[in-house]
mmCIF file of C-alpha atoms and ligand atoms in Angstrom:
data_model
loop_
_atom_site.group_PDB
_atom_site.id
_atom_site.type_symbol
_atom_site.label_atom_id
_atom_site.label_comp_id
_atom_site.label_asym_id
_atom_site.label_seq_id
_atom_site.Cartn_x
_atom_site.Cartn_y
_atom_site.Cartn_z
ATOM 1 C CA UNK A 534 21.726 -1.986 61.950
ATOM 2 C CA UNK A 535 25.223 -2.895 59.871
ATOM 3 C CA UNK A 536 26.716 -6.400 60.033
ATOM 4 C CA UNK A 537 29.309 -4.993 61.787
ATOM 5 C CA UNK A 538 30.689 -8.738 62.381
ATOM 6 C CA UNK A 539 29.701 -9.795 59.007
ATOM 7 C CA UNK A 540 31.344 -12.695 57.943
ATOM 8 C CA UNK A 541 33.333 -13.136 60.968
ATOM 9 C CA UNK A 542 33.228 -16.506 62.514
ATOM 10 C CA UNK A 543 30.970 -17.423 66.053
ATOM 11 C CA UNK A 544 33.251 -20.784 66.949
ATOM 12 C CA UNK A 545 34.731 -19.832 70.473
ATOM 13 C CA UNK A 546 33.778 -16.423 72.437
ATOM 14 C CA UNK A 547 38.117 -16.676 72.788
ATOM 15 C CA UNK A 548 38.479 -15.124 69.113
ATOM 16 C CA UNK A 549 36.020 -12.190 69.469
ATOM 17 C CA UNK A 550 37.418 -9.020 71.616
ATOM 18 C CA UNK A 551 35.686 -7.617 74.405
ATOM 19 C CA UNK A 552 35.189 -5.195 72.680
ATOM 20 C CA UNK A 553 33.240 -7.189 70.096
ATOM 21 C CA UNK A 554 31.501 -9.386 72.759
ATOM 22 C CA UNK A 555 30.427 -5.994 74.153
ATOM 23 C CA UNK A 556 29.016 -4.798 70.642
ATOM 24 C CA UNK A 557 27.469 -7.717 70.245
ATOM 25 C CA UNK A 558 25.439 -7.753 74.024
ATOM 26 C CA UNK A 559 24.343 -3.504 73.129
ATOM 27 C CA UNK A 560 22.434 -5.148 69.955
ATOM 28 C CA UNK A 561 21.604 -8.114 71.967
ATOM 29 C CA UNK A 562 19.315 -5.491 74.389
ATOM 30 C CA UNK A 563 18.218 -2.861 71.802
ATOM 31 C CA UNK A 564 17.102 -6.555 70.037
ATOM 32 C CA UNK A 565 14.708 -7.354 73.231
ATOM 33 C CA UNK A 566 14.413 -4.317 73.897
ATOM 34 C CA UNK A 567 12.327 -3.815 69.939
ATOM 35 C CA UNK A 568 11.162 -7.397 70.828
ATOM 36 C CA UNK A 569 8.980 -5.867 73.801
ATOM 37 C CA UNK A 570 8.317 -3.090 72.003
ATOM 38 C CA UNK A 571 7.301 -5.263 69.055
ATOM 39 C CA UNK A 572 9.728 -3.171 66.503
ATOM 40 C CA UNK A 573 10.797 -4.612 63.425
ATOM 41 C CA UNK A 574 14.043 -5.896 63.204
ATOM 42 C CA UNK A 575 13.760 -6.334 59.349
ATOM 43 C CA UNK A 576 18.139 -6.784 59.199
ATOM 44 C CA UNK A 577 17.824 -10.245 57.039
ATOM 45 C CA UNK A 578 15.630 -10.302 55.126
ATOM 46 C CA UNK A 579 14.984 -12.246 52.103
ATOM 47 C CA UNK A 580 19.134 -14.251 54.032
ATOM 48 C CA UNK A 581 19.165 -17.950 54.671
ATOM 49 C CA UNK A 582 20.373 -20.393 57.145
ATOM 50 C CA UNK A 583 21.745 -23.239 57.488
ATOM 51 C CA UNK A 584 21.287 -25.215 60.987
ATOM 52 C CA UNK A 585 22.417 -28.627 61.313
ATOM 53 C CA UNK A 586 22.211 -30.562 64.514
ATOM 54 C CA UNK A 587 23.604 -33.803 65.253
ATOM 55 C CA UNK A 588 22.204 -33.889 68.839
ATOM 56 C CA UNK A 589 18.656 -32.967 70.280
ATOM 57 C CA UNK A 590 18.408 -29.246 71.103
ATOM 58 C CA UNK A 591 15.011 -27.050 72.869
ATOM 59 C CA UNK A 592 16.336 -23.735 73.212
ATOM 60 C CA UNK A 593 18.976 -23.694 70.331
ATOM 61 C CA UNK A 594 17.348 -24.459 67.606
ATOM 62 C CA UNK A 595 14.355 -22.348 68.656
ATOM 63 C CA UNK A 596 16.167 -19.524 69.910
ATOM 64 C CA UNK A 597 18.033 -19.250 66.249
ATOM 65 C CA UNK A 598 14.977 -20.345 63.742
ATOM 66 C CA UNK A 599 12.278 -17.944 66.327
ATOM 67 C CA UNK A 600 14.791 -14.999 65.815
ATOM 68 C CA UNK A 601 16.143 -15.160 62.021
ATOM 69 C CA UNK A 602 11.809 -15.145 61.303
ATOM 70 C CA UNK A 603 12.320 -11.822 63.442
ATOM 71 C CA UNK A 604 14.687 -10.560 61.647
ATOM 72 C CA UNK A 605 12.819 -11.091 58.472
ATOM 73 C CA UNK A 606 14.347 -14.128 57.354
ATOM 74 C CA UNK A 607 14.755 -17.707 56.500
ATOM 75 C CA UNK A 608 16.610 -20.704 59.228
ATOM 76 C CA UNK A 609 16.395 -23.956 57.120
ATOM 77 C CA UNK A 610 16.510 -26.724 60.153
ATOM 78 C CA UNK A 611 18.634 -29.374 58.975
ATOM 79 C CA UNK A 612 18.796 -33.097 61.305
ATOM 80 C CA UNK A 613 22.224 -34.233 60.147
ATOM 81 C CA UNK A 614 20.634 -37.775 60.509
ATOM 82 C CA UNK A 615 18.887 -37.698 56.995
ATOM 83 C CA UNK A 616 21.946 -35.312 55.895
ATOM 84 C CA UNK A 617 24.456 -36.677 53.044
ATOM 85 C CA UNK A 618 26.579 -36.575 56.158
ATOM 86 C CA UNK A 619 25.675 -39.973 57.743
ATOM 87 C CA UNK A 620 26.799 -41.415 54.773
ATOM 88 C CA UNK A 621 29.950 -39.736 54.831
ATOM 89 C CA UNK A 622 30.187 -36.845 53.145
ATOM 90 C CA UNK A 623 32.377 -33.738 53.944
ATOM 91 C CA UNK A 624 32.452 -30.723 55.849
ATOM 92 C CA UNK A 625 34.533 -28.930 53.404
ATOM 93 C CA UNK A 626 31.742 -30.202 50.295
ATOM 94 C CA UNK A 627 28.698 -29.567 52.872
ATOM 95 C CA UNK A 628 30.069 -26.040 53.763
ATOM 96 C CA UNK A 629 31.078 -24.756 50.296
ATOM 97 C CA UNK A 630 27.860 -26.238 48.934
ATOM 98 C CA UNK A 631 25.268 -24.680 51.809
ATOM 99 C CA UNK A 632 27.718 -21.640 51.633
ATOM 100 C CA UNK A 633 26.814 -21.813 47.681
ATOM 101 C CA UNK A 634 22.528 -21.220 49.179
ATOM 102 C CA UNK A 635 22.619 -18.760 51.415
ATOM 103 C CA UNK A 636 24.041 -16.375 54.450
ATOM 104 C CA UNK A 637 25.377 -18.759 57.126
ATOM 105 C CA UNK A 638 25.591 -22.411 58.179
ATOM 106 C CA UNK A 639 24.988 -23.136 61.949
ATOM 107 C CA UNK A 640 26.020 -26.385 63.822
ATOM 108 C CA UNK A 641 26.145 -28.492 66.987
ATOM 109 C CA UNK A 642 28.795 -31.378 67.121
ATOM 110 C CA UNK A 643 28.891 -32.855 70.179
ATOM 111 C CA UNK A 644 30.919 -35.514 69.812
ATOM 112 C CA UNK A 645 34.329 -35.972 71.938
ATOM 113 C CA UNK A 646 37.096 -34.942 70.560
ATOM 114 C CA UNK A 647 35.190 -34.059 67.499
ATOM 115 C CA UNK A 648 33.114 -31.522 66.819
ATOM 116 C CA UNK A 649 35.286 -28.605 67.036
ATOM 117 C CA UNK A 650 37.271 -29.832 64.206
ATOM 118 C CA UNK A 651 34.167 -30.461 62.482
ATOM 119 C CA UNK A 652 33.484 -27.198 63.240
ATOM 120 C CA UNK A 653 36.944 -26.219 62.229
ATOM 121 C CA UNK A 654 37.610 -27.944 58.856
ATOM 122 C CA UNK A 655 33.933 -25.987 57.172
ATOM 123 C CA UNK A 656 35.114 -22.713 58.595
ATOM 124 C CA UNK A 657 38.241 -22.613 56.582
ATOM 125 C CA UNK A 658 36.078 -23.778 53.390
ATOM 126 C CA UNK A 659 32.766 -21.419 53.843
ATOM 127 C CA UNK A 660 32.890 -18.249 52.397
ATOM 128 C CA UNK A 661 30.046 -17.147 55.290
ATOM 129 C CA UNK A 662 29.502 -17.060 58.772
ATOM 130 C CA UNK A 663 29.573 -20.750 60.477
ATOM 131 C CA UNK A 664 28.249 -20.048 64.039
ATOM 132 C CA UNK A 665 28.634 -23.172 66.566
ATOM 133 C CA UNK A 666 25.431 -24.586 68.354
ATOM 134 C CA UNK A 667 27.469 -26.382 70.282
ATOM 135 C CA UNK A 668 30.317 -28.842 70.548
ATOM 136 C CA UNK A 669 32.681 -30.974 71.994
ATOM 137 C CA UNK A 670 34.026 -27.736 74.110
ATOM 138 C CA UNK A 671 32.245 -24.274 73.497
ATOM 139 C CA UNK A 672 28.792 -23.066 73.940
ATOM 140 C CA UNK A 673 29.641 -19.487 72.896
ATOM 141 C CA UNK A 674 25.410 -19.447 72.375
ATOM 142 C CA UNK A 675 24.868 -20.471 75.719
ATOM 143 C CA UNK A 676 28.313 -18.321 76.903
ATOM 144 C CA UNK A 677 26.997 -14.496 75.428
ATOM 145 C CA UNK A 678 23.178 -15.142 76.862
ATOM 146 C CA UNK A 679 24.778 -16.430 80.610
ATOM 147 C CA UNK A 680 26.606 -13.544 80.331
ATOM 148 C CA UNK A 681 24.109 -10.682 79.724
ATOM 149 C CA UNK A 682 21.947 -11.972 81.897
ATOM 150 C CA UNK A 683 24.876 -11.709 84.917
ATOM 151 C CA UNK A 684 25.001 -8.107 83.248
ATOM 152 C CA UNK A 685 20.987 -7.282 83.597
ATOM 153 C CA UNK A 686 20.891 -9.347 87.312
ATOM 154 C CA UNK A 687 23.590 -7.722 89.079
ATOM 155 C CA UNK A 688 24.167 -4.528 87.039
ATOM 156 C CA UNK A 689 27.854 -4.696 87.890
ATOM 157 C CA UNK A 690 30.177 -7.865 87.088
ATOM 158 C CA UNK A 691 33.934 -6.715 88.244
ATOM 159 C CA UNK A 692 34.364 -9.103 91.376
ATOM 160 C CA UNK A 693 30.962 -10.899 91.291
ATOM 161 C CA UNK A 694 31.595 -13.722 92.847
ATOM 162 C CA UNK A 695 30.354 -16.648 90.139
ATOM 163 C CA UNK A 696 31.297 -20.625 91.345
ATOM 164 C CA UNK A 697 30.434 -23.473 88.640
ATOM 165 C CA UNK A 698 29.739 -26.498 90.256
ATOM 166 C CA UNK A 699 29.634 -30.056 88.162
ATOM 167 C CA UNK A 700 26.164 -31.423 89.592
ATOM 168 C CA UNK A 701 25.321 -35.173 89.692
ATOM 169 C CA UNK A 702 22.804 -36.559 86.529
ATOM 170 C CA UNK A 703 21.979 -39.046 84.778
ATOM 171 C CA UNK A 704 20.424 -38.255 82.348
ATOM 172 C CA UNK A 705 23.059 -38.638 79.568
ATOM 173 C CA UNK A 706 26.862 -38.112 79.362
ATOM 174 C CA UNK A 707 26.822 -34.022 78.719
ATOM 175 C CA UNK A 708 29.665 -31.992 76.315
ATOM 176 C CA UNK A 709 32.410 -29.783 78.770
ATOM 177 C CA UNK A 710 31.420 -27.114 77.040
ATOM 178 C CA UNK A 711 29.084 -24.989 78.758
ATOM 179 C CA UNK A 712 31.034 -24.997 81.975
ATOM 180 C CA UNK A 713 34.421 -24.759 79.868
ATOM 181 C CA UNK A 714 33.064 -21.540 77.935
ATOM 182 C CA UNK A 715 31.854 -19.966 81.662
ATOM 183 C CA UNK A 716 35.617 -19.927 82.948
ATOM 184 C CA UNK A 717 36.965 -18.871 79.914
ATOM 185 C CA UNK A 718 34.575 -16.005 79.610
ATOM 186 C CA UNK A 719 33.844 -14.754 82.528
ATOM 187 C CA UNK A 720 37.307 -13.357 84.398
ATOM 188 C CA UNK A 721 37.780 -11.819 80.839
ATOM 189 C CA UNK A 722 34.805 -9.632 82.437
ATOM 190 C CA UNK A 723 36.466 -9.480 85.662
ATOM 191 C CA UNK A 724 34.446 -11.991 87.996
ATOM 192 C CA UNK A 725 35.583 -14.206 90.729
ATOM 193 C CA UNK A 726 35.337 -17.737 89.533
ATOM 194 C CA UNK A 727 35.235 -20.925 91.208
ATOM 195 C CA UNK A 728 35.439 -23.495 89.171
ATOM 196 C CA UNK A 729 34.342 -26.964 91.823
ATOM 197 C CA UNK A 730 34.083 -30.293 90.545
ATOM 198 C CA UNK A 731 34.882 -33.929 92.171
ATOM 199 C CA UNK A 732 38.138 -35.703 91.297
ATOM 200 C CA UNK A 733 37.260 -37.262 87.568
ATOM 201 C CA UNK A 734 35.318 -33.726 85.804
ATOM 202 C CA UNK A 735 38.339 -32.480 85.387
ATOM 203 C CA UNK A 736 38.687 -29.853 82.345
ATOM 204 C CA UNK A 737 41.655 -29.556 80.386
ATOM 205 C CA UNK A 738 45.259 -28.253 81.471
ATOM 206 C CA UNK A 739 44.772 -25.886 79.178
ATOM 207 C CA UNK A 740 41.774 -24.082 79.541
ATOM 208 C CA UNK A 741 42.351 -24.056 83.343
ATOM 209 C CA UNK A 742 45.489 -22.293 82.155
ATOM 210 C CA UNK A 743 43.810 -20.222 80.206
ATOM 211 C CA UNK A 744 40.744 -19.196 82.529
ATOM 212 C CA UNK A 745 43.761 -18.243 84.938
ATOM 213 C CA UNK A 746 45.282 -16.047 81.751
ATOM 214 C CA UNK A 747 42.056 -14.567 81.161
ATOM 215 C CA UNK A 748 41.517 -13.172 85.193
ATOM 216 C CA UNK A 749 45.578 -12.202 85.669
ATOM 217 C CA UNK A 750 44.657 -9.471 82.774
ATOM 218 C CA UNK A 751 41.323 -8.478 83.458
ATOM 219 C CA UNK A 752 41.432 -7.832 86.973
ATOM 220 C CA UNK A 753 39.297 -11.464 87.958
ATOM 221 C CA UNK A 754 40.347 -13.952 89.560
ATOM 222 C CA UNK A 755 39.905 -17.918 89.012
ATOM 223 C CA UNK A 756 40.705 -21.343 91.650
ATOM 224 C CA UNK A 757 39.751 -24.877 91.978
ATOM 225 C CA UNK A 758 37.687 -27.036 94.675
ATOM 226 C CA UNK A 759 37.227 -30.041 95.079
ATOM 227 C CA UNK A 760 35.433 -29.261 97.914
ATOM 228 C CA UNK A 761 31.050 -28.292 97.210
ATOM 229 C CA UNK A 762 29.690 -26.370 100.385
ATOM 230 C CA UNK A 763 33.312 -24.415 99.684
ATOM 231 C CA UNK A 764 32.231 -23.378 96.277
ATOM 232 C CA UNK A 765 28.681 -21.841 97.323
ATOM 233 C CA UNK A 766 30.018 -20.488 100.129
ATOM 234 C CA UNK A 767 28.911 -16.472 99.933
ATOM 235 C CA UNK A 768 29.098 -16.607 95.928
ATOM 236 C CA UNK A 769 26.806 -14.119 93.872
ATOM 237 C CA UNK A 770 25.944 -16.374 91.652
ATOM 238 C CA UNK A 771 25.963 -20.356 91.726
ATOM 239 C CA UNK A 772 25.566 -22.747 88.320
ATOM 240 C CA UNK A 773 25.028 -26.209 89.322
ATOM 241 C CA UNK A 774 25.283 -28.233 85.986
ATOM 242 C CA UNK A 775 26.877 -31.556 84.831
ATOM 243 C CA UNK A 776 29.396 -32.231 82.796
ATOM 244 C CA UNK A 777 31.332 -35.562 81.702
ATOM 245 C CA UNK A 778 33.895 -37.156 82.647
ATOM 246 C CA UNK A 779 35.081 -36.305 79.365
ATOM 247 C CA UNK A 780 38.714 -35.094 80.398
ATOM 248 C CA UNK A 781 39.523 -38.955 81.918
ATOM 249 C CA UNK A 782 37.368 -40.915 80.357
ATOM 250 C CA UNK A 783 36.157 -40.783 76.571
ATOM 251 C CA UNK A 784 33.561 -43.830 77.629
ATOM 252 C CA UNK A 785 29.666 -42.575 75.724
ATOM 253 C CA UNK A 786 28.476 -44.670 78.978
ATOM 254 C CA UNK A 787 26.005 -42.398 81.236
ATOM 255 C CA UNK A 788 27.192 -44.483 84.373
ATOM 256 C CA UNK A 789 30.048 -45.708 85.793
ATOM 257 C CA UNK A 790 31.313 -46.139 89.597
ATOM 258 C CA UNK A 791 32.825 -43.201 90.030
ATOM 259 C CA UNK A 792 29.167 -40.924 89.195
ATOM 260 C CA UNK A 793 27.143 -42.788 91.347
ATOM 261 C CA UNK A 794 30.243 -41.324 94.017
ATOM 262 C CA UNK A 795 28.887 -38.223 93.594
ATOM 263 C CA UNK A 796 25.429 -38.235 93.860
ATOM 264 C CA UNK A 797 26.281 -35.961 96.655
ATOM 265 C CA UNK A 798 26.894 -32.967 94.810
ATOM 266 C CA UNK A 799 23.171 -31.818 94.406
ATOM 267 C CA UNK A 800 21.349 -28.158 95.016
ATOM 268 C CA UNK A 801 20.124 -27.974 97.018
ATOM 269 C CA UNK A 802 18.285 -25.155 100.032
ATOM 270 C CA UNK A 803 20.802 -25.809 102.613
ATOM 271 C CA UNK A 804 23.842 -25.240 99.941
ATOM 272 C CA UNK A 805 22.253 -21.234 98.784
ATOM 273 C CA UNK A 806 21.470 -21.027 102.575
ATOM 274 C CA UNK A 807 25.682 -20.944 102.353
ATOM 275 C CA UNK A 808 25.568 -18.478 98.805
ATOM 276 C CA UNK A 809 25.163 -14.353 99.508
ATOM 277 C CA UNK A 810 21.404 -13.523 100.579
ATOM 278 C CA UNK A 811 21.086 -12.760 97.020
ATOM 279 C CA UNK A 812 21.932 -15.195 94.899
ATOM 280 C CA UNK A 813 20.825 -16.008 91.338
ATOM 281 C CA UNK A 814 20.945 -19.440 90.802
ATOM 282 C CA UNK A 815 21.482 -19.993 87.105
ATOM 283 C CA UNK A 816 21.121 -23.652 84.388
ATOM 284 C CA UNK A 817 21.863 -23.578 80.374
ATOM 285 C CA UNK A 818 18.913 -26.028 80.854
ATOM 286 C CA UNK A 819 17.794 -28.543 80.306
ATOM 287 C CA UNK A 820 17.552 -29.097 84.397
ATOM 288 C CA UNK A 821 17.978 -33.111 85.382
ATOM 289 C CA UNK A 822 15.174 -32.634 87.831
ATOM 290 C CA UNK A 823 16.172 -34.361 91.349
ATOM 291 C CA UNK A 824 19.126 -35.217 90.499
ATOM 292 C CA UNK A 825 21.493 -31.768 89.389
ATOM 293 C CA UNK A 826 19.239 -29.746 91.513
ATOM 294 C CA UNK A 827 16.096 -29.731 93.708
ATOM 295 C CA UNK A 828 12.561 -27.958 92.096
ATOM 296 C CA UNK A 829 12.236 -25.900 95.386
ATOM 297 C CA UNK A 830 15.792 -24.398 94.006
ATOM 298 C CA UNK A 831 15.048 -23.779 90.008
ATOM 299 C CA UNK A 832 11.425 -22.724 90.849
ATOM 300 C CA UNK A 833 12.449 -20.897 93.826
ATOM 301 C CA UNK A 834 13.420 -17.055 94.005
ATOM 302 C CA UNK A 835 16.830 -16.954 93.903
ATOM 303 C CA UNK A 836 16.271 -19.408 90.328
ATOM 304 C CA UNK A 837 16.950 -17.065 87.074
ATOM 305 C CA UNK A 838 16.985 -20.166 84.469
ATOM 306 C CA UNK A 839 13.877 -18.531 82.251
ATOM 307 C CA UNK A 840 15.587 -14.863 81.869
ATOM 308 C CA UNK A 841 18.670 -17.168 81.616
ATOM 309 C CA UNK A 842 16.572 -19.169 78.380
ATOM 310 C CA UNK A 843 15.053 -16.049 77.392
ATOM 311 C CA UNK A 844 17.861 -14.471 76.798
ATOM 312 C CA UNK A 845 19.607 -16.548 74.444
ATOM 313 C CA UNK A 846 17.206 -15.318 71.964
ATOM 314 C CA UNK A 847 18.392 -12.142 72.400
ATOM 315 C CA UNK A 848 22.170 -13.200 72.036
ATOM 316 C CA UNK A 849 21.219 -15.651 68.814
ATOM 317 C CA UNK A 850 19.922 -12.442 66.693
ATOM 318 C CA UNK A 851 22.586 -10.697 67.500
ATOM 319 C CA UNK A 852 25.204 -13.220 66.659
ATOM 320 C CA UNK A 853 23.107 -13.290 63.084
ATOM 321 C CA UNK A 854 22.832 -9.528 62.299
ATOM 322 C CA UNK A 855 26.417 -8.638 63.239
ATOM 323 C CA UNK A 856 27.652 -11.832 60.775
ATOM 324 C CA UNK A 857 25.200 -12.346 58.297
ATOM 325 C CA UNK A 858 24.987 -9.095 55.666
ATOM 326 C CA UNK A 859 24.827 -8.560 52.519
ATOM 327 C CA UNK A 860 26.173 -11.268 50.051
HETATM 328 N N1 LIG B 1287 21.441 -24.646 76.917
HETATM 329 C C1 LIG B 1287 20.961 -25.275 75.206
HETATM 330 O O1 LIG B 1287 21.701 -24.982 74.926
HETATM 331 O O2 LIG B 1287 19.730 -25.638 75.676
HETATM 332 P P1 LIG B 1287 19.435 -26.970 74.549
HETATM 333 O O3 LIG B 1287 20.266 -28.157 74.258
HETATM 334 O O4 LIG B 1287 18.048 -27.183 74.190
HETATM 335 O O5 LIG B 1287 19.826 -25.962 73.066
#
């Protein structure tokens, strides 16, 4: 397999054309089939990627580590609290040095108004591809896996009604990167996207403008509602998930009166009953069970969350295989 996008940074899907994303998905499907058939896929033999995590992770870390091993390479997990970054070493120095040791650098940094800038700073100085494992604004690895999952599930994405819905949670103040990535990406594939959230949980204005533009250019649609029921009604795919009020309130406190007033924003059987008969329930995970969603929904017949999580492996492998080539 030729690394067609060798050296290309994977920071946002907005910087990848539809043709390039389609190629990534084609490779991901092939790698999924290879994985099921136990066929060897040593496309990155002897290649090394550095995985820098400023935050916790289950899916992202393990899909990258297992994925690179399956491609014949090695992923070096780096807890940034044990790196000299914690003593102030710059993104530039870290990127230049890790570039000289391997073939790719991946990073999760979700600090509000810091994470994306940190990745951009590394990209400016790295000589290997920088892969975004989630920042304050984007989660392209998740977006790609979500798109793959919807394609598998619904076959055709054109005019599929997808609702990205805010949900109540108390586990931690989550980044806006998952819904932001979804509302920018899905309209590019002709989907009819509804974004639903209570007042106070807005996405940035520039995201809304871009989502509308992406819809207009690709035959999809995009609308916003503050009524939860409206978003569930007749939807083909529902993605109820919590995100923090970062745009209005940069405090890292999890609980506040605004959040507590929206406890009713939960994905229940009653909400699912409003949707299309064959509606699919998705969630990037981890889910705040009992708050964001009832167990009977996430464990029920409409849920495709495990397929979605599994596709993180195949899409991560596709991104690495296509961007990390021979030095
Ligand atoms: N969805 C996702 O990114 O999961 P992790 O936080 O476990 O990596």
